[in-house]
mmCIF file of C-alpha atoms in Angstrom:
data_model
loop_
_atom_site.group_PDB
_atom_site.id
_atom_site.type_symbol
_atom_site.label_atom_id
_atom_site.label_comp_id
_atom_site.label_asym_id
_atom_site.label_seq_id
_atom_site.Cartn_x
_atom_site.Cartn_y
_atom_site.Cartn_z
ATOM 1 C CA MET A 15 11.247 -54.484 -0.087
ATOM 2 C CA LYS A 16 14.036 -51.918 -0.015
ATOM 3 C CA LYS A 17 13.546 -48.733 1.923
ATOM 4 C CA THR A 18 13.651 -45.586 -0.142
ATOM 5 C CA SER A 19 15.605 -42.531 0.874
ATOM 6 C CA ILE A 20 12.407 -40.464 0.988
ATOM 7 C CA GLY A 21 11.705 -39.513 4.579
ATOM 8 C CA ASN A 22 15.160 -40.603 5.744
ATOM 9 C CA PRO A 23 16.325 -37.958 8.250
ATOM 10 C CA HIS A 24 19.989 -38.604 7.425
ATOM 11 C CA ILE A 25 19.580 -37.425 3.854
ATOM 12 C CA ALA A 26 19.611 -33.797 5.057
ATOM 13 C CA THR A 27 22.827 -34.227 7.063
ATOM 14 C CA PRO A 28 25.181 -32.796 4.392
ATOM 15 C CA TYR A 29 22.992 -29.716 3.982
ATOM 16 C CA VAL A 30 22.732 -29.194 7.732
ATOM 17 C CA ALA A 31 26.499 -29.534 8.091
ATOM 18 C CA TRP A 32 27.069 -27.066 5.247
ATOM 19 C CA SER A 33 24.668 -24.563 6.837
ATOM 20 C CA VAL A 34 26.306 -24.878 10.236
ATOM 21 C CA ILE A 35 29.856 -24.480 8.926
ATOM 22 C CA PHE A 36 29.299 -21.693 6.403
ATOM 23 C CA ILE A 37 26.271 -19.835 7.827
ATOM 24 C CA VAL A 38 25.762 -20.423 11.550
ATOM 25 C CA VAL A 39 29.433 -20.375 12.571
ATOM 26 C CA PRO A 40 30.261 -17.131 10.679
ATOM 27 C CA LEU A 41 27.159 -15.464 12.182
ATOM 28 C CA LEU A 42 28.238 -16.524 15.675
ATOM 29 C CA MET A 43 31.717 -15.138 15.022
ATOM 30 C CA VAL A 44 30.251 -11.799 13.914
ATOM 31 C CA GLY A 45 28.142 -11.691 17.078
ATOM 32 C CA TYR A 46 31.143 -12.603 19.246
ATOM 33 C CA TYR A 47 33.451 -9.934 17.827
ATOM 34 C CA SER A 48 30.654 -7.340 17.928
ATOM 35 C CA PHE A 49 30.285 -7.565 21.711
ATOM 36 C CA THR A 50 33.882 -8.178 22.781
ATOM 37 C CA ASP A 51 37.055 -6.112 22.848
ATOM 38 C CA GLU A 52 40.536 -7.101 21.705
ATOM 39 C CA ALA A 53 41.082 -8.973 24.962
ATOM 40 C CA GLY A 54 37.866 -10.950 24.537
ATOM 41 C CA ASN A 55 35.969 -9.128 27.288
ATOM 42 C CA PHE A 56 32.248 -8.476 26.864
ATOM 43 C CA THR A 57 31.506 -4.846 25.954
ATOM 44 C CA PHE A 58 29.047 -2.556 24.193
ATOM 45 C CA ALA A 59 31.833 -0.152 23.250
ATOM 46 C CA ASN A 60 31.877 -1.281 19.629
ATOM 47 C CA ILE A 61 28.199 -0.445 19.210
ATOM 48 C CA SER A 62 28.663 2.934 20.888
ATOM 49 C CA LYS A 63 31.569 3.743 18.553
ATOM 50 C CA ILE A 64 29.192 3.507 15.603
ATOM 51 C CA ILE A 65 27.324 6.518 16.996
ATOM 52 C CA GLU A 66 30.473 8.243 18.264
ATOM 53 C CA TYR A 67 32.265 8.069 14.904
ATOM 54 C CA ASN A 68 29.151 9.204 13.013
ATOM 55 C CA TYR A 69 28.839 5.951 11.066
ATOM 56 C CA LEU A 70 25.064 6.343 11.239
ATOM 57 C CA LYS A 71 25.362 9.073 8.590
ATOM 58 C CA ILE A 72 27.125 6.618 6.277
ATOM 59 C CA PHE A 73 24.376 4.083 6.977
ATOM 60 C CA GLY A 74 21.856 6.736 5.962
ATOM 61 C CA VAL A 75 23.695 7.552 2.741
ATOM 62 C CA SER A 76 23.964 3.848 1.901
ATOM 63 C CA ILE A 77 20.233 3.361 2.443
ATOM 64 C CA LEU A 78 19.429 6.462 0.370
ATOM 65 C CA TYR A 79 21.589 5.343 -2.568
ATOM 66 C CA ALA A 80 20.131 1.821 -2.395
ATOM 67 C CA LEU A 81 16.558 3.150 -2.299
ATOM 68 C CA VAL A 82 17.105 5.449 -5.280
ATOM 69 C CA ALA A 83 18.769 2.650 -7.250
ATOM 70 C CA THR A 84 15.942 0.249 -6.356
ATOM 71 C CA ILE A 85 13.240 2.708 -7.434
ATOM 72 C CA ILE A 86 14.978 3.450 -10.739
ATOM 73 C CA THR A 87 15.487 -0.266 -11.351
ATOM 74 C CA LEU A 88 11.804 -0.950 -10.648
ATOM 75 C CA LEU A 89 10.643 1.822 -13.000
ATOM 76 C CA ILE A 90 12.781 0.367 -15.786
ATOM 77 C CA SER A 91 12.156 -3.318 -15.089
ATOM 78 C CA TYR A 92 8.373 -3.425 -14.723
ATOM 79 C CA PRO A 93 7.516 -2.083 -18.209
ATOM 80 C CA LEU A 94 10.280 -4.215 -19.719
ATOM 81 C CA ALA A 95 9.077 -7.377 -17.978
ATOM 82 C CA TYR A 96 5.489 -6.626 -19.002
ATOM 83 C CA PHE A 97 6.567 -6.101 -22.610
ATOM 84 C CA MET A 98 8.436 -9.414 -22.547
ATOM 85 C CA THR A 99 5.289 -11.301 -21.529
ATOM 86 C CA LYS A 100 3.416 -9.858 -24.522
ATOM 87 C CA THR A 101 5.868 -11.207 -27.109
ATOM 88 C CA LYS A 102 6.064 -14.668 -28.681
ATOM 89 C CA LEU A 103 7.646 -17.466 -26.667
ATOM 90 C CA SER A 104 10.683 -17.555 -28.951
ATOM 91 C CA THR A 105 11.132 -13.807 -28.543
ATOM 92 C CA GLN A 106 10.729 -14.123 -24.794
ATOM 93 C CA GLY A 107 13.566 -16.631 -24.748
ATOM 94 C CA THR A 108 15.814 -14.262 -26.687
ATOM 95 C CA LEU A 109 14.971 -11.319 -24.446
ATOM 96 C CA MET A 110 15.533 -13.433 -21.352
ATOM 97 C CA LEU A 111 18.948 -14.418 -22.692
ATOM 98 C CA LEU A 112 19.835 -10.762 -23.196
ATOM 99 C CA VAL A 113 18.748 -9.948 -19.648
ATOM 100 C CA MET A 114 20.790 -12.777 -18.152
ATOM 101 C CA LEU A 115 23.832 -12.348 -20.395
ATOM 102 C CA PRO A 116 25.523 -9.674 -18.225
ATOM 103 C CA MET A 117 25.156 -11.994 -15.217
ATOM 104 C CA TRP A 118 27.521 -14.430 -16.904
ATOM 105 C CA MET A 119 30.323 -11.930 -16.328
ATOM 106 C CA ASN A 120 31.846 -11.127 -12.957
ATOM 107 C CA LEU A 121 30.498 -8.030 -11.196
ATOM 108 C CA LEU A 122 34.020 -6.623 -10.968
ATOM 109 C CA ILE A 123 34.451 -6.816 -14.734
ATOM 110 C CA ARG A 124 31.082 -5.202 -15.389
ATOM 111 C CA THR A 125 31.794 -2.359 -12.968
ATOM 112 C CA TYR A 126 35.299 -1.801 -14.319
ATOM 113 C CA SER A 127 33.910 -1.635 -17.860
ATOM 114 C CA LEU A 128 31.321 0.929 -16.755
ATOM 115 C CA SER A 129 34.021 3.044 -15.123
ATOM 116 C CA ASN A 130 35.915 3.133 -18.432
ATOM 117 C CA ILE A 131 32.785 4.474 -20.110
ATOM 118 C CA LEU A 132 32.191 7.177 -17.482
ATOM 119 C CA GLU A 133 35.749 8.339 -16.813
ATOM 120 C CA ARG A 134 37.153 11.689 -17.900
ATOM 121 C CA ASN A 135 38.530 10.309 -21.159
ATOM 122 C CA GLY A 136 35.895 7.624 -21.482
ATOM 123 C CA LEU A 137 33.482 6.823 -24.262
ATOM 124 C CA ILE A 138 30.815 9.384 -23.299
ATOM 125 C CA ASN A 139 33.182 12.322 -22.836
ATOM 126 C CA THR A 140 35.066 11.404 -25.996
ATOM 127 C CA PHE A 141 31.795 11.565 -27.916
ATOM 128 C CA LEU A 142 30.827 14.887 -26.328
ATOM 129 C CA GLU A 143 34.228 16.315 -27.201
ATOM 130 C CA SER A 144 33.943 15.106 -30.802
ATOM 131 C CA ILE A 145 30.719 17.061 -31.329
ATOM 132 C CA GLY A 146 32.140 20.216 -29.789
ATOM 133 C CA LEU A 147 30.764 19.950 -26.260
ATOM 134 C CA GLU A 148 32.718 20.186 -23.014
ATOM 135 C CA LYS A 149 33.541 17.135 -20.981
ATOM 136 C CA VAL A 150 31.369 16.496 -17.936
ATOM 137 C CA GLN A 151 32.216 14.943 -14.586
ATOM 138 C CA LEU A 152 30.549 11.531 -14.606
ATOM 139 C CA ILE A 153 32.893 9.356 -12.586
ATOM 140 C CA ASN A 154 33.305 9.778 -8.797
ATOM 141 C CA THR A 155 29.772 11.113 -8.363
ATOM 142 C CA PRO A 156 26.669 9.807 -6.542
ATOM 143 C CA GLY A 157 24.986 9.388 -9.912
ATOM 144 C CA ALA A 158 27.764 7.077 -11.087
ATOM 145 C CA VAL A 159 27.384 4.902 -7.978
ATOM 146 C CA ILE A 160 23.615 4.653 -8.419
ATOM 147 C CA LEU A 161 24.058 3.919 -12.131
ATOM 148 C CA GLY A 162 26.457 1.118 -11.230
ATOM 149 C CA MET A 163 23.922 -0.377 -8.837
ATOM 150 C CA VAL A 164 21.152 -0.206 -11.429
ATOM 151 C CA TYR A 165 23.339 -1.658 -14.166
ATOM 152 C CA ASN A 166 24.628 -4.553 -12.072
ATOM 153 C CA PHE A 167 21.423 -5.530 -10.270
ATOM 154 C CA ILE A 168 18.650 -4.849 -12.791
ATOM 155 C CA PRO A 169 18.410 -8.535 -13.859
ATOM 156 C CA TYR A 170 17.445 -9.395 -10.269
ATOM 157 C CA MET A 171 14.463 -7.075 -10.622
ATOM 158 C CA ILE A 172 13.389 -8.105 -14.117
ATOM 159 C CA LEU A 173 13.393 -11.868 -13.535
ATOM 160 C CA PRO A 174 10.963 -12.112 -10.562
ATOM 161 C CA ILE A 175 8.613 -9.519 -12.065
ATOM 162 C CA TYR A 176 8.635 -11.359 -15.385
ATOM 163 C CA SER A 177 7.957 -14.629 -13.568
ATOM 164 C CA ALA A 178 4.964 -13.128 -11.743
ATOM 165 C CA LEU A 179 3.535 -11.447 -14.845
ATOM 166 C CA SER A 180 3.928 -14.541 -17.020
ATOM 167 C CA LYS A 181 1.791 -16.534 -14.549
ATOM 168 C CA LEU A 182 -1.165 -14.151 -14.645
ATOM 169 C CA ASP A 183 -4.475 -15.733 -15.552
ATOM 170 C CA HIS A 184 -5.501 -13.979 -18.771
ATOM 171 C CA ARG A 185 -9.145 -14.747 -17.989
ATOM 172 C CA LEU A 186 -8.925 -12.132 -15.249
ATOM 173 C CA LEU A 187 -7.795 -9.545 -17.795
ATOM 174 C CA GLU A 188 -10.686 -10.498 -20.056
ATOM 175 C CA ALA A 189 -13.087 -10.261 -17.122
ATOM 176 C CA SER A 190 -11.823 -6.768 -16.340
ATOM 177 C CA SER A 191 -12.392 -5.753 -19.944
ATOM 178 C CA ASP A 192 -15.878 -7.284 -19.976
ATOM 179 C CA LEU A 193 -16.759 -5.308 -16.850
ATOM 180 C CA GLY A 194 -15.851 -2.051 -18.549
ATOM 181 C CA GLY A 195 -12.322 -1.609 -17.280
ATOM 182 C CA ASN A 196 -9.940 0.220 -19.604
ATOM 183 C CA GLY A 197 -6.259 -0.509 -19.906
ATOM 184 C CA PHE A 198 -5.246 1.726 -17.010
ATOM 185 C CA THR A 199 -7.935 0.322 -14.720
ATOM 186 C CA THR A 200 -6.902 -3.238 -15.541
ATOM 187 C CA LEU A 201 -3.283 -2.375 -14.854
ATOM 188 C CA LYS A 202 -4.122 -0.690 -11.553
ATOM 189 C CA ARG A 203 -6.749 -3.130 -10.241
ATOM 190 C CA VAL A 204 -5.613 -6.468 -11.681
ATOM 191 C CA ILE A 205 -2.077 -6.627 -13.095
ATOM 192 C CA ILE A 206 -0.142 -4.664 -10.476
ATOM 193 C CA PRO A 207 -1.802 -6.295 -7.402
ATOM 194 C CA LEU A 208 -1.290 -9.804 -8.797
ATOM 195 C CA SER A 209 2.342 -9.089 -9.678
ATOM 196 C CA MET A 210 3.218 -7.619 -6.278
ATOM 197 C CA PRO A 211 4.952 -10.803 -5.007
ATOM 198 C CA GLY A 212 7.389 -10.539 -7.925
ATOM 199 C CA VAL A 213 7.828 -6.817 -7.326
ATOM 200 C CA ILE A 214 8.577 -7.320 -3.625
ATOM 201 C CA SER A 215 11.037 -10.109 -4.438
ATOM 202 C CA GLY A 216 12.766 -7.893 -6.991
ATOM 203 C CA ILE A 217 12.930 -4.935 -4.605
ATOM 204 C CA THR A 218 14.547 -7.094 -1.934
ATOM 205 C CA MET A 219 16.986 -8.713 -4.363
ATOM 206 C CA VAL A 220 18.138 -5.285 -5.571
ATOM 207 C CA PHE A 221 18.058 -3.340 -2.301
ATOM 208 C CA VAL A 222 20.025 -5.870 -0.232
ATOM 209 C CA PRO A 223 23.154 -6.045 -2.447
ATOM 210 C CA SER A 224 22.927 -2.310 -3.184
ATOM 211 C CA VAL A 225 22.989 -1.268 0.455
ATOM 212 C CA SER A 226 25.915 -3.579 1.239
ATOM 213 C CA THR A 227 28.029 -3.065 -1.878
ATOM 214 C CA PHE A 228 31.575 -1.754 -1.671
ATOM 215 C CA TYR A 229 33.367 -2.331 -4.988
ATOM 216 C CA ILE A 230 30.800 -0.353 -7.014
ATOM 217 C CA SER A 231 31.145 2.677 -4.746
ATOM 218 C CA GLN A 232 34.946 2.412 -4.719
ATOM 219 C CA LYS A 233 35.274 2.176 -8.477
ATOM 220 C CA LEU A 234 32.574 4.643 -9.502
ATOM 221 C CA GLY A 235 32.205 6.942 -6.494
ATOM 222 C CA GLY A 236 35.697 7.566 -5.210
ATOM 223 C CA ILE A 237 36.513 8.486 -1.611
ATOM 224 C CA ARG A 238 33.805 11.173 -1.471
ATOM 225 C CA ASN A 239 30.999 8.652 -1.943
ATOM 226 C CA GLU A 240 31.886 6.141 0.730
ATOM 227 C CA LEU A 241 29.209 3.614 1.667
ATOM 228 C CA ILE A 242 28.906 1.339 4.675
ATOM 229 C CA GLY A 243 30.335 -1.608 2.737
ATOM 230 C CA ASP A 244 33.524 0.415 2.164
ATOM 231 C CA VAL A 245 33.804 1.207 5.887
ATOM 232 C CA ILE A 246 33.380 -2.444 6.849
ATOM 233 C CA GLU A 247 36.046 -3.512 4.352
ATOM 234 C CA GLN A 248 38.436 -0.875 5.710
ATOM 235 C CA GLN A 249 37.969 -2.054 9.290
ATOM 236 C CA PHE A 250 38.794 -5.632 8.369
ATOM 237 C CA LYS A 251 41.371 -5.117 5.631
ATOM 238 C CA LEU A 252 43.214 -1.907 6.505
ATOM 239 C CA ASN A 253 42.669 -1.229 10.195
ATOM 240 C CA SER A 254 42.470 -4.863 11.364
ATOM 241 C CA ASN A 255 39.711 -3.727 13.729
ATOM 242 C CA TYR A 256 37.624 -6.876 13.617
ATOM 243 C CA ASN A 257 35.457 -5.839 16.561
ATOM 244 C CA LEU A 258 34.226 -2.575 15.056
ATOM 245 C CA GLY A 259 33.960 -4.164 11.612
ATOM 246 C CA ALA A 260 31.850 -6.969 13.063
ATOM 247 C CA SER A 261 29.593 -4.451 14.829
ATOM 248 C CA LEU A 262 28.984 -2.593 11.580
ATOM 249 C CA SER A 263 28.340 -5.903 9.845
ATOM 250 C CA LEU A 264 25.886 -6.926 12.566
ATOM 251 C CA ILE A 265 23.814 -3.768 12.160
ATOM 252 C CA LEU A 266 23.865 -4.149 8.387
ATOM 253 C CA MET A 267 22.822 -7.768 8.776
ATOM 254 C CA VAL A 268 19.877 -6.738 10.981
ATOM 255 C CA MET A 269 18.795 -4.290 8.272
ATOM 256 C CA ILE A 270 18.933 -7.032 5.668
ATOM 257 C CA ILE A 271 16.959 -9.438 7.869
ATOM 258 C CA ILE A 272 14.272 -6.792 8.336
ATOM 259 C CA SER A 273 14.090 -6.395 4.551
ATOM 260 C CA LEU A 274 13.684 -10.148 4.109
ATOM 261 C CA MET A 275 10.983 -10.268 6.783
ATOM 262 C CA ILE A 276 9.071 -7.551 4.959
ATOM 263 C CA MET A 277 9.373 -9.514 1.722
ATOM 264 C CA ASN A 278 8.124 -12.670 3.434
ATOM 265 C CA LYS A 279 5.131 -10.778 4.772
ATOM 266 C CA PHE A 280 4.048 -9.854 1.256
ATOM 267 C CA THR A 281 4.841 -13.213 -0.353
ATOM 268 C CA ALA A 282 3.808 -15.669 2.363
ATOM 269 C CA ASP A 283 0.578 -16.630 0.618
ATOM 270 C CA ASP A 284 1.995 -16.657 -2.914
ATOM 271 C CA ASP A 285 3.192 -19.650 -4.877
ATOM 272 C CA ASP A 286 6.461 -17.876 -5.690
ATOM 273 C CA GLY A 287 7.325 -17.965 -2.008
ATOM 274 C CA GLY A 288 9.786 -15.768 -0.205
ATOM 275 C CA VAL A 289 13.056 -15.903 1.624
ATOM 276 C CA ILE A 290 12.793 -17.588 5.003
ATOM 277 C CA VAL A 291 14.612 -15.930 7.879
#
C-alpha cells in the first residue's frame, strides 16, 4: 500500500522556507538595523532619536487618523452588511460583487482617482462652482486623508461583518422575539454580541493598514498631514537612514502585533478564527 502525503512532515517544507525567507529574515534585519549604528555597533540611539525628534507626535496623529477612519468605516459597514444578509441570495451575490469590485483595482489608482475628485478643480468643486457656490478646500486636509482610508479599506470591514452576520442562527432571533424582545433589544442582546468576532476582525483589518499607510496621506494630505508611514519611507528612500527607519518600523510593527493579539483574544473561541501572532 502506498503511503499518502497526509502527515508527511516534508510537505510543509516549501511553506516553512517561504516564511523564513520572506518573513523571518526581513524581521531579523529590521531588528538588527534598529539596534545598531552605521558601523554595526550595538546602540539604543536610534530608539532615543524617536523621542528626540518628536516622532511620537506623528505616531499619535497616525493612530488618531486610523482610529477615526476605522470608526467611520464600522458605522457605515455594519448597517450595510446587515442589510445584505436580509436580501435574496442572488441580490447578496450582486452586492458582494459591488463591494469587492474596487479591490480589483490597485490602491494607487483608487487613491489617485479620489484625489482628482477632491482637488481644487475636481469634480466636487466644479459642481459647486456650476451652481454658484464657492470652491472649498478638500484636498490636502485631514478629512481627505481619512476619507481615503475609509474609501480604500471599507471592503475589509464589510466582508468579515457580513460573514459573521450571515452565519447567525435565525432561531435565536425568533427566540428573542418570543421572549418579548423588540428589534432594538434583539440587536443589542443577540445580533451585535454574536457578530463581534467579525467586527473585531474588520476593525483590525482596517486599522492596521490605515495606521501604516503612506501613499494615501501623500496624495490626499500633502506635507502638512504627514503620517508615520511617510516618515519611514523618507528615512529609507530619501535620507538612506536605514537604522532610524528600521527603528520606526519596529515600533510600528509592535503596535500592529498588539492589535492582532487583541483581535485574537476576542476571536479565539469563534469558528471564524483570528490572526495568529
